Amino acid sequence: MNKYSLFTPQQHGFRRGFSCTTQLTEFTHDIAYALDKRKTNDCILLDFKDAFDTVPHRLLLEKMTMYGINSQVIAWVTDYLTLRQQTVIVNGASSCASQVTSGVPQGSVLGPLLFLIYVDITEGVESHIRLFADDCVLYREITDSREKAFIQRDLTKISDWCTRWHMHLNLNKTVTPCKVSDIVHY
């Protein structure tokens, strides 16, 4: 998948050569560079609500088709995801089985890969953006009110993406805006 540039370079989750450390290093470098130029950055920290559990299978398969993934691979993933059921057991009592129509199987090898295929929110975003799986930081140097409008426009694009692809931001974990204008020494 990396060979075909399927993943955005801003995504650092579940990829060889990428990690939360590489994401943090790139983000810190960008902020430090701006601070060296005496620039202020606005940062918005975003998190998807129940991200792995809410990926709609139908839309994931649609996205795989859009990316030009081989139809045999899509058929295999369709078989992998469909006809899954789940039950809940509490104190030895089981619920009725229910059909699972969303979510990528957590703890599987394929689950993270399918999630990364699904959650590419960077298209059309002009501000800096860094992702680690479902965690995201959107940031931009702010020199005037136009720059604030640009980061707001990018936030709107992400919101529109969420609506289109049936994902939700976790507002309890979203921090906006953080203003970075000085290095803090401890």
XYZ file of C-alpha atoms in Angstrom:
186
model
C 0.000 0.000 0.000
C 2.872 2.377 0.786
C 4.395 1.462 -2.598
C 1.322 2.884 -4.368
C 1.153 6.057 -2.226
C -2.263 5.070 -0.926
C -1.594 6.691 2.444
C -0.996 10.361 3.009
C 2.493 11.127 4.371
C 0.798 13.030 7.202
C -0.568 9.740 8.615
C 1.876 8.241 11.117
C -0.264 5.421 12.545
C 0.239 1.717 11.760
C 2.885 2.277 9.087
C 6.458 1.048 8.799
C 8.890 3.873 9.530
C 6.192 6.008 11.165
C 5.148 6.285 14.807
C 3.686 8.653 17.360
C 7.296 9.828 17.810
C 7.662 10.751 14.125
C 4.344 12.594 14.229
C 5.337 14.519 17.343
C 8.805 15.262 15.940
C 7.406 16.734 12.711
C 4.803 18.762 14.590
C 7.378 20.054 17.086
C 9.778 20.935 14.266
C 7.103 22.931 12.435
C 6.123 24.811 15.601
C 9.746 25.511 16.589
C 10.490 26.773 13.077
C 7.548 29.174 13.271
C 8.579 30.330 16.740
C 12.105 31.019 15.488
C 10.494 33.394 12.980
C 8.455 34.951 15.835
C 5.225 33.591 14.349
C 2.157 32.428 16.254
C 0.435 29.140 15.428
C -3.160 28.156 16.045
C -3.521 24.427 16.699
C -6.671 22.346 16.843
C -6.440 18.857 18.347
C -9.061 16.458 16.976
C -10.082 12.924 17.882
C -12.634 10.718 16.158
C -15.353 9.287 18.390
C -15.272 5.469 18.520
C -13.323 5.626 15.277
C -12.487 1.959 14.747
C -15.977 0.812 15.717
C -17.905 3.184 13.461
C -16.324 2.711 10.019
C -19.332 1.745 7.846
C -18.451 -1.365 5.833
C -20.371 -0.198 2.766
C -18.510 3.122 2.655
C -15.132 1.486 3.311
C -15.674 -0.790 0.316
C -16.787 2.232 -1.739
C -13.599 4.060 -0.793
C -11.471 1.039 -1.716
C -13.135 1.034 -5.132
C -12.475 4.788 -5.493
C -8.779 4.158 -4.787
C -8.651 1.592 -7.583
C -7.945 -1.373 -5.336
C -8.182 -4.673 -7.208
C -11.744 -6.038 -7.337
C -10.592 -9.451 -6.059
C -9.097 -7.787 -2.978
C -12.341 -5.870 -2.452
C -14.329 -9.120 -2.756
C -12.042 -10.739 -0.180
C -12.438 -7.785 2.226
C -16.206 -7.895 1.659
C -16.226 -11.550 2.720
C -14.000 -10.709 5.684
C -16.324 -7.964 6.949
C -19.796 -9.310 6.163
C -21.870 -11.771 8.142
C -20.028 -10.901 11.361
C -22.102 -11.150 14.504
C -21.572 -10.164 18.089
C -23.075 -11.088 21.419
C -22.663 -9.746 24.918
C -22.271 -12.040 27.910
C -22.927 -10.679 31.407
C -22.916 -12.959 34.446
C -23.239 -15.989 32.184
C -26.304 -14.642 30.335
C -25.910 -14.055 26.587
C -27.678 -11.511 24.439
C -29.074 -12.398 21.048
C -26.527 -12.239 18.248
C -26.638 -9.033 16.231
C -25.239 -8.275 12.799
C -22.103 -6.085 12.681
C -22.298 -3.582 9.802
C -19.606 -1.155 10.877
C -16.181 -1.149 12.400
C -12.864 -2.687 11.518
C -11.879 -5.735 13.582
C -9.620 -4.524 16.381
C -6.718 -6.731 17.309
C -6.507 -8.037 13.759
C -3.705 -7.451 11.285
C -6.090 -6.134 8.629
C -8.127 -3.789 10.880
C -5.562 -0.955 11.121
C -4.874 -1.116 7.373
C -8.581 -0.846 6.560
C -8.910 2.035 9.001
C -6.069 3.967 7.341
C -7.637 3.442 3.927
C -10.874 4.870 5.269
C -9.727 7.832 7.346
C -7.794 10.012 4.899
C -9.083 13.458 5.876
C -6.235 15.469 4.359
C -7.632 16.023 0.866
C -8.090 19.733 0.221
C -6.731 20.754 3.633
C -4.186 23.538 3.183
C -3.090 24.004 6.791
C -0.541 21.649 8.325
C -2.088 18.414 9.493
C -0.548 15.443 11.286
C -2.366 12.230 12.123
C -1.699 9.187 14.242
C -4.532 6.776 13.479
C -7.643 8.635 14.707
C -5.830 11.488 16.467
C -5.178 14.628 14.468
C -3.560 18.007 14.915
C -4.468 20.789 12.485
C -2.267 23.880 12.716
C -1.273 27.011 10.870
C 0.907 30.079 11.264
C -1.349 33.016 12.028
C -0.124 36.328 10.680
C -3.472 38.029 10.117
C -7.226 37.426 10.125
C -7.060 35.749 6.700
C -4.954 32.952 8.182
C -7.608 32.396 10.856
C -10.190 32.151 8.086
C -8.005 29.590 6.274
C -7.715 27.300 9.294
C -11.468 27.641 9.864
C -12.069 26.686 6.229
C -9.877 23.604 6.708
C -11.772 22.690 9.862
C -15.001 22.994 7.857
C -13.530 20.671 5.191
C -12.772 18.102 7.888
C -16.296 18.489 9.266
C -17.735 18.013 5.770
C -15.554 14.916 5.342
C -16.935 13.557 8.631
C -20.499 14.110 7.435
C -19.843 12.491 4.044
C -18.103 9.444 5.522
C -20.280 9.041 8.657
C -17.544 9.715 11.192
C -17.912 11.894 14.275
C -15.447 14.041 16.153
C -15.180 13.419 19.872
C -15.906 16.911 21.179
C -14.803 15.903 24.692
C -11.299 15.220 23.362
C -11.144 18.063 20.846
C -9.097 21.060 21.947
C -9.536 24.271 20.016
C -7.841 26.606 19.570
C -4.435 26.271 21.167
C -2.296 29.277 20.476
C 1.444 28.614 20.333
C 3.374 31.865 20.398
C 6.270 31.313 22.774
C 8.522 28.539 23.966
C 7.797 27.596 27.555
C 10.814 26.566 29.649
C 10.366 24.401 32.739
